[in-house]
Short mmCIF file of C-alpha atoms and ligand atoms in Angstrom, two decimals:
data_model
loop_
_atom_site.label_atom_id
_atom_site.label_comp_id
_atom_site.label_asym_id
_atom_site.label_seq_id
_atom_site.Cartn_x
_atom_site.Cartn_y
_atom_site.Cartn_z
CA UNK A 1 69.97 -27.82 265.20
CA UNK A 2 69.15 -25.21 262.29
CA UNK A 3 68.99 -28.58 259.65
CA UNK A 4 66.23 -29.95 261.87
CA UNK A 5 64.91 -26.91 261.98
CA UNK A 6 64.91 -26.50 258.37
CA UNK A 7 63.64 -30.30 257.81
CA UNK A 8 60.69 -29.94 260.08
CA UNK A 9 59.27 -26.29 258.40
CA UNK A 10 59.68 -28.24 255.31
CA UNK A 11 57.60 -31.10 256.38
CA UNK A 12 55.08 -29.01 258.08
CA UNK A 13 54.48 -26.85 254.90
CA UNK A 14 55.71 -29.75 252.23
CA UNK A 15 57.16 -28.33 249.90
CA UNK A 16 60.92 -27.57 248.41
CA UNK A 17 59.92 -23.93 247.74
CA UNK A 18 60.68 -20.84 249.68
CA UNK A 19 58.71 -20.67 253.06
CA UNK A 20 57.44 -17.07 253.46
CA UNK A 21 57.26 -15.91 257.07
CA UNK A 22 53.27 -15.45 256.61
CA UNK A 23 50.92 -15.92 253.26
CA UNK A 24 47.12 -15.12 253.24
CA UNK A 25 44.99 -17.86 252.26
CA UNK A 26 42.02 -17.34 250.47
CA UNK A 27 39.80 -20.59 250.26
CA UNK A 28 36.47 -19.24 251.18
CA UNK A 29 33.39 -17.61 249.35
CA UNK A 30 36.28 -14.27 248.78
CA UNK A 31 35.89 -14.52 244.92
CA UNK A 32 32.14 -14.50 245.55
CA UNK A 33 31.81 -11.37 247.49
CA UNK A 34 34.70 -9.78 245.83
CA UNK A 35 32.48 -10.24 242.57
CA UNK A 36 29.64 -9.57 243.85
CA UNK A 37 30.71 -5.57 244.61
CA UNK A 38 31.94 -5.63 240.92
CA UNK A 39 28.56 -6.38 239.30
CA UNK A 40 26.49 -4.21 241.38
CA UNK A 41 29.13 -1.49 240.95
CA UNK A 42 29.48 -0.81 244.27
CA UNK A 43 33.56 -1.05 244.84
CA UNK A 44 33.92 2.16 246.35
CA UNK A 45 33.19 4.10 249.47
CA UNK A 46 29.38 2.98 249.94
CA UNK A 47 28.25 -0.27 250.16
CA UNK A 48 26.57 -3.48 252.44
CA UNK A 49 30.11 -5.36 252.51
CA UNK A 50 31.32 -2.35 254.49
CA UNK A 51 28.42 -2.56 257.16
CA UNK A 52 28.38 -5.95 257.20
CA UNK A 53 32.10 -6.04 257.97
CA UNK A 54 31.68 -3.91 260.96
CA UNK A 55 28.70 -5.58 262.74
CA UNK A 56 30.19 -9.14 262.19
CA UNK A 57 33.52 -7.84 263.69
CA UNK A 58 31.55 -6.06 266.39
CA UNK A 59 29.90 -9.53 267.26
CA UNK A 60 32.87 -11.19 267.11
CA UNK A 61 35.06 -8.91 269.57
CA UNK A 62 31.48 -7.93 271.36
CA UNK A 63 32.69 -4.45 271.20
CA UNK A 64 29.80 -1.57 271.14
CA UNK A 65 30.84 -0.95 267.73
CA UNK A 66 33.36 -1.56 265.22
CA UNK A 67 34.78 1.25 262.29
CA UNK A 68 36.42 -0.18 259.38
CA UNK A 69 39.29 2.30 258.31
CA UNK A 70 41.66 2.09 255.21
CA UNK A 71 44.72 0.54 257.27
CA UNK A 72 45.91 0.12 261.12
CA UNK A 73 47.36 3.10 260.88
CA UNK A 74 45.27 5.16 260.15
CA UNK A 75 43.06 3.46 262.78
CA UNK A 76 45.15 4.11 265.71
CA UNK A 77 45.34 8.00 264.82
CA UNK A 78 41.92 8.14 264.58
CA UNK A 79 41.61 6.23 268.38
CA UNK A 80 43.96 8.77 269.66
CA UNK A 81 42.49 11.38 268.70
CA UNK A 82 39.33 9.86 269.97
CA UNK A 83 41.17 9.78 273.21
CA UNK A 84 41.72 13.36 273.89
CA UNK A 85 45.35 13.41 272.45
CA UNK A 86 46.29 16.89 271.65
CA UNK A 87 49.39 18.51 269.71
CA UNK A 88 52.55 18.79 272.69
CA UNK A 89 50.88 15.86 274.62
CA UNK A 90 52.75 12.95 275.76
CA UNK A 91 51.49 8.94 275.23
CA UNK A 92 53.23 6.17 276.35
CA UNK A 93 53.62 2.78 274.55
CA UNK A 94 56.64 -0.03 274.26
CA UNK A 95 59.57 0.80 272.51
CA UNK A 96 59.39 -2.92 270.70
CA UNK A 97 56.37 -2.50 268.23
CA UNK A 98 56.50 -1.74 264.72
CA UNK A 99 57.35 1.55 263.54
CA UNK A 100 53.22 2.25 263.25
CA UNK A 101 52.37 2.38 266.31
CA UNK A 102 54.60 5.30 266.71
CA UNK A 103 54.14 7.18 264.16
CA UNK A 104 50.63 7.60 264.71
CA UNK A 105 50.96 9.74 267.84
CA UNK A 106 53.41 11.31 265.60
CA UNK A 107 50.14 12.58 263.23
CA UNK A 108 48.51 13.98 266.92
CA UNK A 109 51.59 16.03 266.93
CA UNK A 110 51.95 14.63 270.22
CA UNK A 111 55.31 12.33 271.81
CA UNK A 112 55.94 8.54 272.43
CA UNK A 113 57.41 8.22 275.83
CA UNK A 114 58.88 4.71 275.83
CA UNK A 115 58.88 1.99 278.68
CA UNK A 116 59.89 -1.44 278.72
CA UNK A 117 57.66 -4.67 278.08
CA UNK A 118 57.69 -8.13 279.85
CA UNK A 119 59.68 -11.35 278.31
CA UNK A 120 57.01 -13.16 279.34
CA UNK A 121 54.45 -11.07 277.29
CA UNK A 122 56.58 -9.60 274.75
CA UNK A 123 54.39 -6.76 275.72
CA UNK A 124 54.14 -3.27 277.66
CA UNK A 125 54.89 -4.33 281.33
CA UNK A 126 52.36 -2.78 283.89
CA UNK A 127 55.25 -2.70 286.25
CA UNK A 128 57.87 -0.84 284.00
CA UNK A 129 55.08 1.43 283.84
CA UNK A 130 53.92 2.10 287.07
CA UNK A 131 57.68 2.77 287.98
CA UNK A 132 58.31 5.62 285.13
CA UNK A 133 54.69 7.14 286.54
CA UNK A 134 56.36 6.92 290.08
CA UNK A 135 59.67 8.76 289.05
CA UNK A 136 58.41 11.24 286.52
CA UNK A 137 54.56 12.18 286.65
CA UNK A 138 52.05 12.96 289.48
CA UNK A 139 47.72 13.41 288.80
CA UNK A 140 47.41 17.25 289.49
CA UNK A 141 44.54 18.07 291.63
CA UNK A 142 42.39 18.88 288.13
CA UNK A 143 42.90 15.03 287.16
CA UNK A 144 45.22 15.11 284.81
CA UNK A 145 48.24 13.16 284.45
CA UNK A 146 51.24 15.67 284.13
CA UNK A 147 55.21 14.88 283.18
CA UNK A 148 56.63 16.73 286.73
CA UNK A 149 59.79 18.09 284.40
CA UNK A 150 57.92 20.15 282.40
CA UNK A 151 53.88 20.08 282.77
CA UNK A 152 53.38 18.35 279.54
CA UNK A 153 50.34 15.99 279.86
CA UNK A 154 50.31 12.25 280.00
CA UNK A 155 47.41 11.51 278.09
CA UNK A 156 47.04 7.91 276.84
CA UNK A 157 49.23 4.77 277.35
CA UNK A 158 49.35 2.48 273.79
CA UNK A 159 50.03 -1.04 274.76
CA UNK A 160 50.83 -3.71 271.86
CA UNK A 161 50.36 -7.70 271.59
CA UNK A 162 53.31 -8.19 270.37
CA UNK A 163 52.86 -11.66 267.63
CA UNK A 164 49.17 -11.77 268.65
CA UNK A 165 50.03 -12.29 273.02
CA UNK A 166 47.94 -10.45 274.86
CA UNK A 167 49.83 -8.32 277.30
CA UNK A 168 48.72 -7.94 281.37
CA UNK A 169 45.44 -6.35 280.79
CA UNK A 170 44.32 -6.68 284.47
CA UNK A 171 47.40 -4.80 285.70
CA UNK A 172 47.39 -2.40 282.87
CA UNK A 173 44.20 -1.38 283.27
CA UNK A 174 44.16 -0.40 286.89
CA UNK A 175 47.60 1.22 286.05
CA UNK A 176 45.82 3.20 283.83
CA UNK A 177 42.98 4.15 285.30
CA UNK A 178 44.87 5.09 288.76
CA UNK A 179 46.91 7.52 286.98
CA UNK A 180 43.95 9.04 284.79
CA UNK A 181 45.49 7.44 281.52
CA UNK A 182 43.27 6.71 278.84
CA UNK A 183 44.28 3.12 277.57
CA UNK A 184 43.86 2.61 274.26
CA UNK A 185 45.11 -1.14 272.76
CA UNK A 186 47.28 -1.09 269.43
CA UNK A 187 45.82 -4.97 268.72
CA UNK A 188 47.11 -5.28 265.33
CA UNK A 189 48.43 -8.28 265.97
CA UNK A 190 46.06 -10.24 267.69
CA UNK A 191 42.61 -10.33 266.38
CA UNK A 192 41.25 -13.52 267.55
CA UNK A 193 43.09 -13.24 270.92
CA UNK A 194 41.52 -13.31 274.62
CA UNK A 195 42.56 -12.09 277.76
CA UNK A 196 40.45 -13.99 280.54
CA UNK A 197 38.16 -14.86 277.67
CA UNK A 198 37.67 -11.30 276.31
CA UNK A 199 38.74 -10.22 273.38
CA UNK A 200 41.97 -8.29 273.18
CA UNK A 201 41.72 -4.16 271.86
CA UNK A 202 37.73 -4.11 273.84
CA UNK A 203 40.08 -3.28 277.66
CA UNK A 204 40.71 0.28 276.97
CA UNK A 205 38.70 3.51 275.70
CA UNK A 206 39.68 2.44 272.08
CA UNK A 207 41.04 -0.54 270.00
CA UNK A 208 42.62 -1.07 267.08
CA UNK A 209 42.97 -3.98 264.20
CA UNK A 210 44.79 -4.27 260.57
CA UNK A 211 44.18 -6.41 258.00
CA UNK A 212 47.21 -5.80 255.94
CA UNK A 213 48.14 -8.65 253.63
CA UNK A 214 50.38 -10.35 256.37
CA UNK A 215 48.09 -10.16 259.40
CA UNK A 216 45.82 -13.29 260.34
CA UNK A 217 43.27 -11.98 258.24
CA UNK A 218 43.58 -9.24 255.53
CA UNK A 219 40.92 -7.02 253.29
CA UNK A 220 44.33 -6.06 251.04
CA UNK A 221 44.57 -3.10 253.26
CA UNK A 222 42.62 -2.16 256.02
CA UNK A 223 41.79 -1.86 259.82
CA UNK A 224 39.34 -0.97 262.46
CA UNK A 225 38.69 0.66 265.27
CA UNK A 226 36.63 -1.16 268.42
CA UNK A 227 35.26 0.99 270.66
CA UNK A 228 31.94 1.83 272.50
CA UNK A 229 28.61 2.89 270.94
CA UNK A 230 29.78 6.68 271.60
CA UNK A 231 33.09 7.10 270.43
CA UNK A 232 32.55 4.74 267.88
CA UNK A 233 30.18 7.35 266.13
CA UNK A 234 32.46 9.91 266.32
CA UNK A 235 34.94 8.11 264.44
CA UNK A 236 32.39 6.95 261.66
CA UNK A 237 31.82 10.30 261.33
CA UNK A 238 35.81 11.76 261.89
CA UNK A 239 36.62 8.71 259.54
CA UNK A 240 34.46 10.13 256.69
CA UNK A 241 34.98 13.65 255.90
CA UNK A 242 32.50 14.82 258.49
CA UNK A 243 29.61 15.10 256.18
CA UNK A 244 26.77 15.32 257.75
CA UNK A 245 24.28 12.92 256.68
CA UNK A 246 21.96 14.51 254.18
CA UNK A 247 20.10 12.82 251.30
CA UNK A 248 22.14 15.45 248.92
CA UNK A 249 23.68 18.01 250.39
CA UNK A 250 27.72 18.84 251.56
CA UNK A 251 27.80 19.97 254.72
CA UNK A 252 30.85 19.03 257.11
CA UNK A 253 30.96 20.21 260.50
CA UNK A 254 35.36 19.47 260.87
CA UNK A 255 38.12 18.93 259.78
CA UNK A 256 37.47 15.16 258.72
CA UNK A 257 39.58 12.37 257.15
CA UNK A 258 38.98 10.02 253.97
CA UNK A 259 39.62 7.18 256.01
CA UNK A 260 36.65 5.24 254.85
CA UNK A 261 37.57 1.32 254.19
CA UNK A 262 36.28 0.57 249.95
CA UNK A 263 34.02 -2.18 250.00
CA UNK A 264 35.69 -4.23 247.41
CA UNK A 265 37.93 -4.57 251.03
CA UNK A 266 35.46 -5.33 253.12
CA UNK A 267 34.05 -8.02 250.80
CA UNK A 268 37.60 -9.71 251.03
CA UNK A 269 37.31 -8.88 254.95
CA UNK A 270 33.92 -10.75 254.89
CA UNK A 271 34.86 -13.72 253.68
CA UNK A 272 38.10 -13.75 255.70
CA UNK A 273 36.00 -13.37 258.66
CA UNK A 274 33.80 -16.43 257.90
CA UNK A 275 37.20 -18.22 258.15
CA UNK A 276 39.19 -16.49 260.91
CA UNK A 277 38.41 -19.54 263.72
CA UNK A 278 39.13 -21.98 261.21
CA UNK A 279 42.49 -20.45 260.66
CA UNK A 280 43.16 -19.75 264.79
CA UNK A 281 42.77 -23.64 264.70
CA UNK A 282 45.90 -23.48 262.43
CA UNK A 283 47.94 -21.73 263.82
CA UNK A 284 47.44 -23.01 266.86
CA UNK A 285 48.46 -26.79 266.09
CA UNK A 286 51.40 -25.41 264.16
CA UNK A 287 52.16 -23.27 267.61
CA UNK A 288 52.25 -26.87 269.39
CA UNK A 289 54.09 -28.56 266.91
CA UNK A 290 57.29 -25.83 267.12
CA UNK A 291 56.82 -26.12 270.77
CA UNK A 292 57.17 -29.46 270.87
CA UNK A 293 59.87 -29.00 268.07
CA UNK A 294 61.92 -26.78 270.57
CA UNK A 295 61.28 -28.31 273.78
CA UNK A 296 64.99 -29.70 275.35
CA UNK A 297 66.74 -27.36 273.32
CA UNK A 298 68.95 -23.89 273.72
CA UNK A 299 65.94 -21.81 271.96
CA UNK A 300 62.97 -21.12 273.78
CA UNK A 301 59.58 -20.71 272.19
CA UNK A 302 57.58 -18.28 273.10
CA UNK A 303 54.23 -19.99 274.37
CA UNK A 304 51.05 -18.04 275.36
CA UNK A 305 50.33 -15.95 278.73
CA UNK A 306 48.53 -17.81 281.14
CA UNK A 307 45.33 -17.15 281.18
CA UNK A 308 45.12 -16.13 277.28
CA UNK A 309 43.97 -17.60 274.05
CA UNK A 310 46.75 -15.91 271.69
CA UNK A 311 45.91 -16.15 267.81
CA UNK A 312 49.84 -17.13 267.44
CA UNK A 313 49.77 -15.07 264.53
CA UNK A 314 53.62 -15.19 263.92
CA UNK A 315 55.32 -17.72 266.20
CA UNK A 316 58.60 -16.60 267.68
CA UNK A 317 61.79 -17.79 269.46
CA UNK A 318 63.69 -16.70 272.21
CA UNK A 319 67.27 -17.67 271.06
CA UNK A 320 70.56 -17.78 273.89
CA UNK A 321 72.05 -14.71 272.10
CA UNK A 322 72.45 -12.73 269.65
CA UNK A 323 75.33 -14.58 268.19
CA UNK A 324 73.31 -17.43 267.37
CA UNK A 325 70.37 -15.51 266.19
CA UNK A 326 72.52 -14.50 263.82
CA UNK A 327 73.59 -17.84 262.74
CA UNK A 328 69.71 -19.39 263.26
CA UNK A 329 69.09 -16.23 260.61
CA UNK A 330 71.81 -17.12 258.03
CA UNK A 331 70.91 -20.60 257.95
CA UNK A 332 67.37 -20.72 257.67
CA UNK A 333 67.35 -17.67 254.96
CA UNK A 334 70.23 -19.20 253.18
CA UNK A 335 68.09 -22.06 252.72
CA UNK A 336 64.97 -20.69 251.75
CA UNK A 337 63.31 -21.21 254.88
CA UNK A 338 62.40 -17.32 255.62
CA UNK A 339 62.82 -16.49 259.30
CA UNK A 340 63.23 -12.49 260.90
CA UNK A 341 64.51 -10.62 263.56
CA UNK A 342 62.53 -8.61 265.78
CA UNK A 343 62.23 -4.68 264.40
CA UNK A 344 64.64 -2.38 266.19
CA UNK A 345 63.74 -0.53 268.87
CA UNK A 346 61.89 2.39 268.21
CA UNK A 347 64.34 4.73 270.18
CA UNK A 348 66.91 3.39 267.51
CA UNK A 349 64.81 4.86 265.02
CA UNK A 350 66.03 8.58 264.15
CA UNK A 351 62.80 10.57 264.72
CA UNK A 352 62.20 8.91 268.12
CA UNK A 353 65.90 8.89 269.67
CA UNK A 354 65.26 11.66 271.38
CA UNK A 355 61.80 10.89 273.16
CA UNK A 356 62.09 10.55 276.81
CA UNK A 357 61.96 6.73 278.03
CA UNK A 358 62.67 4.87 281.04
CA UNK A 359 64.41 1.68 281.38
CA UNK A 360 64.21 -0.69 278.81
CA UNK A 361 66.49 -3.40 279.26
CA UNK A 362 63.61 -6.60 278.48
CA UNK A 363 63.50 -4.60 275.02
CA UNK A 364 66.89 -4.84 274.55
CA UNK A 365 67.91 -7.96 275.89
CA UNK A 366 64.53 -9.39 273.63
CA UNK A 367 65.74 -7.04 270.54
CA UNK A 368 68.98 -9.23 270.42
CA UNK A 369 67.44 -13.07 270.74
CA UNK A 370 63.69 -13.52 268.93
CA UNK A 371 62.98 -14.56 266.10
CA UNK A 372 60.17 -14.83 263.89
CA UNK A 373 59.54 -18.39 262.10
CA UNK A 374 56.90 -19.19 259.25
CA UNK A 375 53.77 -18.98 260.10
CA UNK A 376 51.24 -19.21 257.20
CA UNK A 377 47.81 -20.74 257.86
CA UNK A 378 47.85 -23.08 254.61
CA UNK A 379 49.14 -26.53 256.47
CA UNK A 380 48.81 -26.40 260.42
CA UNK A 381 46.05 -29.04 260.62
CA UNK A 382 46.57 -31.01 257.42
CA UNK A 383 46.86 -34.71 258.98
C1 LIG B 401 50.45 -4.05 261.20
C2 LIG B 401 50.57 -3.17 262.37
C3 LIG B 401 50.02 -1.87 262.43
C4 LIG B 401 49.38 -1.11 261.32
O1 LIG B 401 48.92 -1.73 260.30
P1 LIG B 401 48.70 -1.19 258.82
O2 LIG B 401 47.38 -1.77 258.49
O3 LIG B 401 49.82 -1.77 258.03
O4 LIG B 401 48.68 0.30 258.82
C5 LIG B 401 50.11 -1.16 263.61
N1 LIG B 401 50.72 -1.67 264.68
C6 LIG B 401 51.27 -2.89 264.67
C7 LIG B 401 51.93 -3.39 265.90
C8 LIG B 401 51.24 -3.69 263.51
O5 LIG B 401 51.81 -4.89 263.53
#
């Protein structure tokens, strides 16, 4: 199975090279806005690119407004902060998501609480989290959302797209709002993905987006944060030291952060932009061609939700278990063909073994079998 495995990546990306797991593509009018901030010297933290980036992306995700930041991260810290989170409060997200998600409600000074996510989804599971609500919280009679153990409160609930699937925004939502939970969506993963044709990260309070080098679309580094007109000016302003705008004086009313995406990045983000259907388009043929590739075998792909357009940003397997992910691993590395686990659970993870979670066991069971296959943009629709 793994040689016909390795035969058709190979034919899909022809070549005899290494196959990364996902390479940015740059074949749009990037060298011309790139240059462009050069010779009018503006590379740094002023500049149209930047604007520009934010109002396309706004249109695009018809958000109220869109905040380009320096990276994901720092995008979701800034969105939970914008959601009330204070130091010693609780938020709740999956306990399969990359390390980031975590560690910004780490910079709140606040804790993950961790419940499971669906197999279907990949992602937080309304269910698993109505049913750790049920056993462990109540709304006390001033609205708030409190852990019954010890009073701390529940303030937000972080979801992920996991690989670019939206998770069960209806049921999350209502989930949310019946407990008093702000929602805010960690959608790294999946700009260019809908949920009942709206864009994913535009369900909650607050959104977020990266554009690190190996997302669908990258600025180098860099991210944003979709929210409404509101809060979106309060993290404009959080996002850039606070100043209040003056022609030439320094005034600034908080404690701010220099979160403020460079428009050399935003240039890069422009362009990317201009191309980010096009490459959708991709990744979706090459989605259809491993699905086909898989179909009547032991490995299951993992296809989109019903009801969702997923960007299929990295395309995934569900393998039988964990013995032969190991040996679908070992071959395809071993021949140059680069294909990855799924990251450890975050509970695994020394800083957050001891944060309270419920049961898990989808994470786990999904921790041991999927795998991540190459997924570049650069050959999906060549005939
Ligand atoms: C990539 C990613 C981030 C953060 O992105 P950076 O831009 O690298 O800071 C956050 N959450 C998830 C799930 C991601 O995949």
């Amino acid at each position: 199975m793994f040689e016909a495995l390795i035969r058709f990546v190979r034919e899909q990306y022809r070549t005899n090279d290494f196959i990364p797991l996902h390479a940015p593509v740059f074949k749009g009018r990037e060298r011309d806005y790139v240059v462009d901030t050069i010779e009018s010297t503006f590379v740094s933290s002023v500049g149209a690119y930047v604007d520009r980036f934010e109002s396309d992306m706004a249109a695009y995700t018809a958000c109220g407004k869109a905040v380009a930041v320096v990276n994901g991260t720092a995008a979701l810290h800034i969105a939970l902060l914008l959601a009330g989170v204070k130091p010693g409060d609780l938020v709740i997200t999956q306990s399969l998501t990359f390390v980031a998600t975590c560690n910004a409600i780490s910079y709140c000074n606040a804790e993950p609480v961790f419940v499971d996510v669906d197999r279907h989804t990949l992602g937080l599971s309304p269910k698993s989290l109505e049913a750790w609500l049920t056993d462990n919280a109540h709304v006390d009679p001033d609205g708030v959302c409190r852990a019954k153990a010890d009073k701390r409160v529940l303030r937000a609930c972080v979801p992920m797209h996991t690989f670019g699937h939206p998770v069960e925004l209806d049921l999350l939502v209502s989930v949310c709002k019946r407990w008093s939970i702000t929602l805010v969506e960690d959608a790294a993963e999946s700009l260019g993905s809908f949920y009942k044709g709206r864009h994913t990260g535009t369900f909650g309070a607050l959104g977020t987006l990266s554009f690190n080098g190996n997302k669908i679309m990258t600025t180098g580094g860099g991210g944003m944060i979709l929210t409404d007109q509101a809060l979106g000016q309060r993290a404009k302003h959080l996002t850039t030291t606070a100043k209040r705008p003056h022609p030439f004086e320094f005034f600034h009313d908080e404690v701010g952060f220099n979160y403020r995406l460079p428009n050399l990045n935003a240039a890069l983000g422009c362009a990317q932009l201009e191309q980010l259907e096009t490459f959708i388009l991709a990744k979706r043929e090459l989605a259809s061609r491993y699905a086909g590739h898989f179909a009547n075998t032991s490995v299951q792909f993992v296809c989109e939700p019903a009801g969702c357009r997923s960007n299929y940003w990295l395309n995934a397997v569900i393998c039988e278990s964990r013995e032969q992910r190991d040996a679908f691993l070992k071959a395809t590395n071993d021949k140059g063909v680069m294909t990855r686990p799924i990251w450890a659970l975050m509970n695994r993870l020394p800083m957050y073994a001891d944060c309270r979670r419920g049961d898990i066991s989808n994470a786990e069971w999904l921790e041991a079998r999927v795998i991540n296959l190459p997924s570049s943009v650069n050959s999906g629709v060549a005939p």
